[in-house]
Amino acid sequence: MIKQVMQGGVSILTVVMALYCGAAVAHGKVAMEEDTCMRRLGDNSMVHLSAYQPQHEPSDQYCTEIPKEGDTFLVVDLVDQALRDIPIGIRVVKGTSEVEDETVTYLRPSYHPDGVIRGETSLDQGLYTVFITGESVPPVHYQYPLRVKMVNYANIFRASIGPLIAMLLLTLFAYKVMKSKRMQNWRSSRRS
C-alpha cells in the first residue's frame, strides 16, 4: 500500500514539474534571443526596450506590461553597432496605429553613439505602442505594444494551468487511494 502511494506521489510530482517548469520566466533571466523585450530585424539588427517607474518600484524593470499609470522612463538599447551610426527616433502612441492614433511622446531621430536612447513619458491606463524607427536604406522599424495597468488574462490563465492540473491529479490520486480495496479494508479494521 505505501509503495503504491509513493509511486503515485512521484508520478504526480514528475508530471507537475514537467508541466510547470516553463511557466516561470523573469525578464532578466533569459537568453537574449528569447527575451520578449528584444526585437530583431533581419539577421543582426536588434534593439531592447526597458521601462521603469521609479516612483512606484525603484528597482523594477518592465517591458510590455506596465503595472501602474504615471511617469515612465523608456530605455532602448541599440544592440547592433550599425544602429548607432544612423538617426533613430521613438514615437509612443495611445493605440496601435503610428499614423492615426494620438502621439503621446516623440523623440526626433538623432544619433546615439553610446547605443542608448532614453525618454520619459506619462502613461494613463490603456494600450500604447512604441515605434522605433531608423533613417536608413532600407528603413529600420521596430514596435512594442504596451499594456498599462491592465490585467493580462492570458498570462493569468497560463500561470494557473500548472497548479490546477496538479490539484486535479492529486484529487484523482486521493480518490483512487480512498476507493482501493486495501484502504477500505484498513478503514474497516480501524472501526472495529
PDB file of C-alpha atoms in Angstrom:
ATOM      1  CA  MET A   1       0.000   0.000   0.000  1.00  0.00           C
ATOM      2  CA  ILE A   2       2.732   2.514   0.982  1.00  0.00           C
ATOM      3  CA  LYS A   3       4.732   1.547  -2.092  1.00  0.00           C
ATOM      4  CA  GLN A   4       1.747   2.379  -4.326  1.00  0.00           C
ATOM      5  CA  VAL A   5       1.255   5.725  -2.586  1.00  0.00           C
ATOM      6  CA  MET A   6       4.942   6.581  -3.047  1.00  0.00           C
ATOM      7  CA  GLN A   7       4.896   5.589  -6.733  1.00  0.00           C
ATOM      8  CA  GLY A   8       1.752   7.645  -7.298  1.00  0.00           C
ATOM      9  CA  GLY A   9       3.215  10.646  -5.488  1.00  0.00           C
ATOM     10  CA  VAL A  10       6.427  10.506  -7.504  1.00  0.00           C
ATOM     11  CA  SER A  11       4.426  10.181 -10.733  1.00  0.00           C
ATOM     12  CA  ILE A  12       2.256  13.177  -9.893  1.00  0.00           C
ATOM     13  CA  LEU A  13       5.273  15.256  -8.870  1.00  0.00           C
ATOM     14  CA  THR A  14       7.033  14.401 -12.134  1.00  0.00           C
ATOM     15  CA  VAL A  15       4.010  15.396 -14.226  1.00  0.00           C
ATOM     16  CA  VAL A  16       3.561  18.662 -12.308  1.00  0.00           C
ATOM     17  CA  MET A  17       7.234  19.580 -12.680  1.00  0.00           C
ATOM     18  CA  ALA A  18       7.148  18.822 -16.409  1.00  0.00           C
ATOM     19  CA  LEU A  19       4.073  20.990 -16.915  1.00  0.00           C
ATOM     20  CA  TYR A  20       5.156  23.861 -14.710  1.00  0.00           C
ATOM     21  CA  CYS A  21       8.883  24.198 -15.491  1.00  0.00           C
ATOM     22  CA  GLY A  22       8.343  26.622 -18.397  1.00  0.00           C
ATOM     23  CA  ALA A  23       5.917  28.874 -16.546  1.00  0.00           C
ATOM     24  CA  ALA A  24       8.432  30.890 -14.524  1.00  0.00           C
ATOM     25  CA  VAL A  25      10.230  33.284 -16.858  1.00  0.00           C
ATOM     26  CA  ALA A  26      11.621  36.508 -15.466  1.00  0.00           C
ATOM     27  CA  HIS A  27      12.582  39.417 -17.665  1.00  0.00           C
ATOM     28  CA  GLY A  28      16.300  39.399 -16.913  1.00  0.00           C
ATOM     29  CA  LYS A  29      16.903  35.662 -16.622  1.00  0.00           C
ATOM     30  CA  VAL A  30      16.567  34.526 -20.241  1.00  0.00           C
ATOM     31  CA  ALA A  31      18.894  34.364 -23.222  1.00  0.00           C
ATOM     32  CA  MET A  32      18.984  37.483 -25.370  1.00  0.00           C
ATOM     33  CA  GLU A  33      17.334  35.708 -28.303  1.00  0.00           C
ATOM     34  CA  GLU A  34      14.418  34.560 -26.109  1.00  0.00           C
ATOM     35  CA  ASP A  35      13.862  37.877 -24.309  1.00  0.00           C
ATOM     36  CA  THR A  36      10.388  39.256 -25.092  1.00  0.00           C
ATOM     37  CA  CYS A  37      11.802  42.786 -24.860  1.00  0.00           C
ATOM     38  CA  MET A  38      14.258  42.111 -27.688  1.00  0.00           C
ATOM     39  CA  ARG A  39      13.262  42.896 -31.273  1.00  0.00           C
ATOM     40  CA  ARG A  40      15.228  41.599 -34.238  1.00  0.00           C
ATOM     41  CA  LEU A  41      15.140  42.894 -37.797  1.00  0.00           C
ATOM     42  CA  GLY A  42      16.973  40.725 -40.275  1.00  0.00           C
ATOM     43  CA  ASP A  43      19.959  38.731 -39.086  1.00  0.00           C
ATOM     44  CA  ASN A  44      21.831  41.219 -36.914  1.00  0.00           C
ATOM     45  CA  SER A  45      19.780  44.315 -36.194  1.00  0.00           C
ATOM     46  CA  MET A  46      18.457  44.108 -32.607  1.00  0.00           C
ATOM     47  CA  VAL A  47      17.040  46.550 -30.065  1.00  0.00           C
ATOM     48  CA  HIS A  48      15.966  46.032 -26.453  1.00  0.00           C
ATOM     49  CA  LEU A  49      13.291  48.032 -24.594  1.00  0.00           C
ATOM     50  CA  SER A  50      13.146  48.528 -20.829  1.00  0.00           C
ATOM     51  CA  ALA A  51      10.591  50.614 -18.944  1.00  0.00           C
ATOM     52  CA  TYR A  52      10.992  51.928 -15.406  1.00  0.00           C
ATOM     53  CA  GLN A  53       8.627  53.592 -12.939  1.00  0.00           C
ATOM     54  CA  PRO A  54      10.915  54.603 -10.055  1.00  0.00           C
ATOM     55  CA  GLN A  55       8.142  56.476  -8.232  1.00  0.00           C
ATOM     56  CA  HIS A  56       6.349  53.124  -7.724  1.00  0.00           C
ATOM     57  CA  GLU A  57       9.090  50.459  -7.713  1.00  0.00           C
ATOM     58  CA  PRO A  58      12.611  51.945  -7.993  1.00  0.00           C
ATOM     59  CA  SER A  59      14.396  48.733  -8.981  1.00  0.00           C
ATOM     60  CA  ASP A  60      11.776  47.009 -11.156  1.00  0.00           C
ATOM     61  CA  GLN A  61      12.194  46.802 -14.921  1.00  0.00           C
ATOM     62  CA  TYR A  62       9.271  46.228 -17.302  1.00  0.00           C
ATOM     63  CA  CYS A  63       8.814  45.621 -20.974  1.00  0.00           C
ATOM     64  CA  THR A  64       5.331  45.428 -22.447  1.00  0.00           C
ATOM     65  CA  GLU A  65       3.304  45.077 -19.228  1.00  0.00           C
ATOM     66  CA  ILE A  66       3.459  48.328 -17.245  1.00  0.00           C
ATOM     67  CA  PRO A  67       1.765  47.788 -13.852  1.00  0.00           C
ATOM     68  CA  LYS A  68       0.787  51.361 -12.962  1.00  0.00           C
ATOM     69  CA  GLU A  69      -0.076  54.685 -14.518  1.00  0.00           C
ATOM     70  CA  GLY A  70       2.299  57.618 -14.309  1.00  0.00           C
ATOM     71  CA  ASP A  71       5.725  58.777 -15.337  1.00  0.00           C
ATOM     72  CA  THR A  72       7.546  56.036 -17.210  1.00  0.00           C
ATOM     73  CA  PHE A  73      11.169  56.057 -18.287  1.00  0.00           C
ATOM     74  CA  LEU A  74      11.846  54.228 -21.556  1.00  0.00           C
ATOM     75  CA  VAL A  75      15.326  52.973 -22.337  1.00  0.00           C
ATOM     76  CA  VAL A  76      16.129  51.483 -25.738  1.00  0.00           C
ATOM     77  CA  ASP A  77      19.424  49.660 -26.104  1.00  0.00           C
ATOM     78  CA  LEU A  78      20.733  49.596 -29.664  1.00  0.00           C
ATOM     79  CA  VAL A  79      22.355  46.167 -29.544  1.00  0.00           C
ATOM     80  CA  ASP A  80      23.522  46.262 -33.165  1.00  0.00           C
ATOM     81  CA  GLN A  81      26.539  48.537 -33.669  1.00  0.00           C
ATOM     82  CA  ALA A  82      25.246  49.648 -37.108  1.00  0.00           C
ATOM     83  CA  LEU A  83      22.152  51.207 -35.485  1.00  0.00           C
ATOM     84  CA  ARG A  84      24.402  53.614 -33.580  1.00  0.00           C
ATOM     85  CA  ASP A  85      25.527  55.133 -36.878  1.00  0.00           C
ATOM     86  CA  ILE A  86      22.069  56.140 -38.155  1.00  0.00           C
ATOM     87  CA  PRO A  87      19.472  58.562 -36.777  1.00  0.00           C
ATOM     88  CA  ILE A  88      16.972  56.673 -34.587  1.00  0.00           C
ATOM     89  CA  GLY A  89      13.733  58.149 -33.249  1.00  0.00           C
ATOM     90  CA  ILE A  90      10.933  56.982 -30.955  1.00  0.00           C
ATOM     91  CA  ARG A  91       7.216  57.628 -31.102  1.00  0.00           C
ATOM     92  CA  VAL A  92       4.807  56.477 -28.370  1.00  0.00           C
ATOM     93  CA  VAL A  93       1.151  56.449 -29.427  1.00  0.00           C
ATOM     94  CA  LYS A  94      -2.005  55.691 -27.474  1.00  0.00           C
ATOM     95  CA  GLY A  95      -3.393  52.804 -29.522  1.00  0.00           C
ATOM     96  CA  THR A  96      -1.771  50.735 -32.238  1.00  0.00           C
ATOM     97  CA  SER A  97      -1.535  52.948 -35.330  1.00  0.00           C
ATOM     98  CA  GLU A  98       1.539  55.118 -35.786  1.00  0.00           C
ATOM     99  CA  VAL A  99      -0.331  57.398 -38.171  1.00  0.00           C
ATOM    100  CA  GLU A 100      -3.941  57.521 -36.930  1.00  0.00           C
ATOM    101  CA  ASP A 101      -3.610  57.358 -33.132  1.00  0.00           C
ATOM    102  CA  GLU A 102      -2.625  60.125 -30.701  1.00  0.00           C
ATOM    103  CA  THR A 103       1.111  60.627 -30.253  1.00  0.00           C
ATOM    104  CA  VAL A 104       1.942  60.784 -26.550  1.00  0.00           C
ATOM    105  CA  THR A 105       5.720  61.195 -26.828  1.00  0.00           C
ATOM    106  CA  TYR A 106       8.031  61.865 -29.753  1.00  0.00           C
ATOM    107  CA  LEU A 107      11.814  61.798 -29.693  1.00  0.00           C
ATOM    108  CA  ARG A 108      13.060  63.072 -33.017  1.00  0.00           C
ATOM    109  CA  PRO A 109      15.624  60.945 -34.845  1.00  0.00           C
ATOM    110  CA  SER A 110      19.194  61.544 -33.757  1.00  0.00           C
ATOM    111  CA  TYR A 111      22.470  59.672 -33.471  1.00  0.00           C
ATOM    112  CA  HIS A 112      23.173  57.595 -30.373  1.00  0.00           C
ATOM    113  CA  PRO A 113      26.867  56.628 -30.394  1.00  0.00           C
ATOM    114  CA  ASP A 114      26.621  55.141 -26.878  1.00  0.00           C
ATOM    115  CA  GLY A 115      23.833  52.811 -28.075  1.00  0.00           C
ATOM    116  CA  VAL A 116      21.248  54.005 -25.555  1.00  0.00           C
ATOM    117  CA  ILE A 117      18.109  56.054 -26.179  1.00  0.00           C
ATOM    118  CA  ARG A 118      16.439  57.498 -23.093  1.00  0.00           C
ATOM    119  CA  GLY A 119      12.995  59.026 -22.952  1.00  0.00           C
ATOM    120  CA  GLU A 120      10.294  59.846 -20.454  1.00  0.00           C
ATOM    121  CA  THR A 121       6.554  59.812 -20.898  1.00  0.00           C
ATOM    122  CA  SER A 122       3.433  59.856 -18.763  1.00  0.00           C
ATOM    123  CA  LEU A 123       1.135  56.910 -19.397  1.00  0.00           C
ATOM    124  CA  ASP A 124      -2.510  56.524 -18.393  1.00  0.00           C
ATOM    125  CA  GLN A 125      -4.301  53.182 -18.274  1.00  0.00           C
ATOM    126  CA  GLY A 126      -4.718  51.638 -21.719  1.00  0.00           C
ATOM    127  CA  LEU A 127      -2.982  50.258 -24.783  1.00  0.00           C
ATOM    128  CA  TYR A 128       0.046  52.008 -26.272  1.00  0.00           C
ATOM    129  CA  THR A 129       2.595  51.232 -28.957  1.00  0.00           C
ATOM    130  CA  VAL A 130       6.258  52.257 -29.007  1.00  0.00           C
ATOM    131  CA  PHE A 131       7.587  52.719 -32.549  1.00  0.00           C
ATOM    132  CA  ILE A 132      11.357  52.832 -33.010  1.00  0.00           C
ATOM    133  CA  THR A 133      12.436  53.977 -36.467  1.00  0.00           C
ATOM    134  CA  GLY A 134      15.810  54.416 -38.051  1.00  0.00           C
ATOM    135  CA  GLU A 135      16.520  56.600 -41.072  1.00  0.00           C
ATOM    136  CA  SER A 136      18.472  54.243 -43.283  1.00  0.00           C
ATOM    137  CA  VAL A 137      18.083  52.374 -46.556  1.00  0.00           C
ATOM    138  CA  PRO A 138      16.051  50.262 -46.097  1.00  0.00           C
ATOM    139  CA  PRO A 139      14.369  51.995 -43.133  1.00  0.00           C
ATOM    140  CA  VAL A 140      14.588  50.295 -39.745  1.00  0.00           C
ATOM    141  CA  HIS A 141      11.279  49.855 -37.927  1.00  0.00           C
ATOM    142  CA  TYR A 142      10.539  48.133 -34.592  1.00  0.00           C
ATOM    143  CA  GLN A 143       7.449  48.242 -32.444  1.00  0.00           C
ATOM    144  CA  TYR A 144       6.447  47.235 -28.928  1.00  0.00           C
ATOM    145  CA  PRO A 145       2.862  47.008 -27.662  1.00  0.00           C
ATOM    146  CA  LEU A 146       2.458  48.357 -24.122  1.00  0.00           C
ATOM    147  CA  ARG A 147      -0.348  47.483 -21.726  1.00  0.00           C
ATOM    148  CA  VAL A 148      -0.567  49.980 -18.877  1.00  0.00           C
ATOM    149  CA  LYS A 149      -2.402  48.979 -15.692  1.00  0.00           C
ATOM    150  CA  MET A 150      -4.366  46.263 -17.463  1.00  0.00           C
ATOM    151  CA  VAL A 151      -4.950  42.695 -16.383  1.00  0.00           C
ATOM    152  CA  ASN A 152      -3.479  40.222 -18.847  1.00  0.00           C
ATOM    153  CA  TYR A 153      -5.904  37.317 -18.533  1.00  0.00           C
ATOM    154  CA  ALA A 154      -3.874  35.137 -20.890  1.00  0.00           C
ATOM    155  CA  ASN A 155      -0.860  35.286 -18.547  1.00  0.00           C
ATOM    156  CA  ILE A 156      -3.038  34.581 -15.516  1.00  0.00           C
ATOM    157  CA  PHE A 157      -4.581  31.587 -17.285  1.00  0.00           C
ATOM    158  CA  ARG A 158      -1.162  30.235 -18.333  1.00  0.00           C
ATOM    159  CA  ALA A 159       0.200  30.652 -14.803  1.00  0.00           C
ATOM    160  CA  SER A 160      -2.774  28.865 -13.233  1.00  0.00           C
ATOM    161  CA  ILE A 161      -2.777  25.820 -15.574  1.00  0.00           C
ATOM    162  CA  GLY A 162       0.066  24.002 -13.753  1.00  0.00           C
ATOM    163  CA  PRO A 163      -1.337  24.332 -10.226  1.00  0.00           C
ATOM    164  CA  LEU A 164      -4.841  23.491 -11.471  1.00  0.00           C
ATOM    165  CA  ILE A 165      -3.632  20.308 -13.175  1.00  0.00           C
ATOM    166  CA  ALA A 166      -1.620  19.390 -10.072  1.00  0.00           C
ATOM    167  CA  MET A 167      -4.680  19.859  -7.875  1.00  0.00           C
ATOM    168  CA  LEU A 168      -6.842  17.751 -10.196  1.00  0.00           C
ATOM    169  CA  LEU A 169      -4.231  14.972 -10.310  1.00  0.00           C
ATOM    170  CA  LEU A 170      -3.852  14.988  -6.529  1.00  0.00           C
ATOM    171  CA  THR A 171      -7.630  14.854  -6.118  1.00  0.00           C
ATOM    172  CA  LEU A 172      -7.858  11.942  -8.552  1.00  0.00           C
ATOM    173  CA  PHE A 173      -4.998  10.174  -6.776  1.00  0.00           C
ATOM    174  CA  ALA A 174      -6.623  10.674  -3.362  1.00  0.00           C
ATOM    175  CA  TYR A 175      -9.949   9.394  -4.704  1.00  0.00           C
ATOM    176  CA  LYS A 176      -8.291   6.269  -6.141  1.00  0.00           C
ATOM    177  CA  VAL A 177      -6.468   5.611  -2.860  1.00  0.00           C
ATOM    178  CA  MET A 178      -9.641   6.057  -0.815  1.00  0.00           C
ATOM    179  CA  LYS A 179     -11.585   3.675  -3.087  1.00  0.00           C
ATOM    180  CA  SER A 180      -8.876   0.997  -3.172  1.00  0.00           C
ATOM    181  CA  LYS A 181      -9.640  -2.348  -1.538  1.00  0.00           C
ATOM    182  CA  ARG A 182      -6.664  -2.075   0.792  1.00  0.00           C
ATOM    183  CA  MET A 183      -7.755   1.343   2.069  1.00  0.00           C
ATOM    184  CA  GLN A 184     -11.335   0.148   2.563  1.00  0.00           C
ATOM    185  CA  ASN A 185     -10.095  -2.931   4.432  1.00  0.00           C
ATOM    186  CA  TRP A 186      -7.755  -0.792   6.545  1.00  0.00           C
ATOM    187  CA  ARG A 187     -10.544   1.654   7.403  1.00  0.00           C
ATOM    188  CA  SER A 188     -12.963  -1.132   8.301  1.00  0.00           C
ATOM    189  CA  SER A 189     -10.321  -2.768  10.536  1.00  0.00           C
ATOM    190  CA  ARG A 190      -9.787   0.566  12.345  1.00  0.00           C
ATOM    191  CA  ARG A 191     -13.529   0.912  13.023  1.00  0.00           C
ATOM    192  CA  SER A 192     -13.826  -2.467  14.666  1.00  0.00           C
TER     193      SER A 192
END
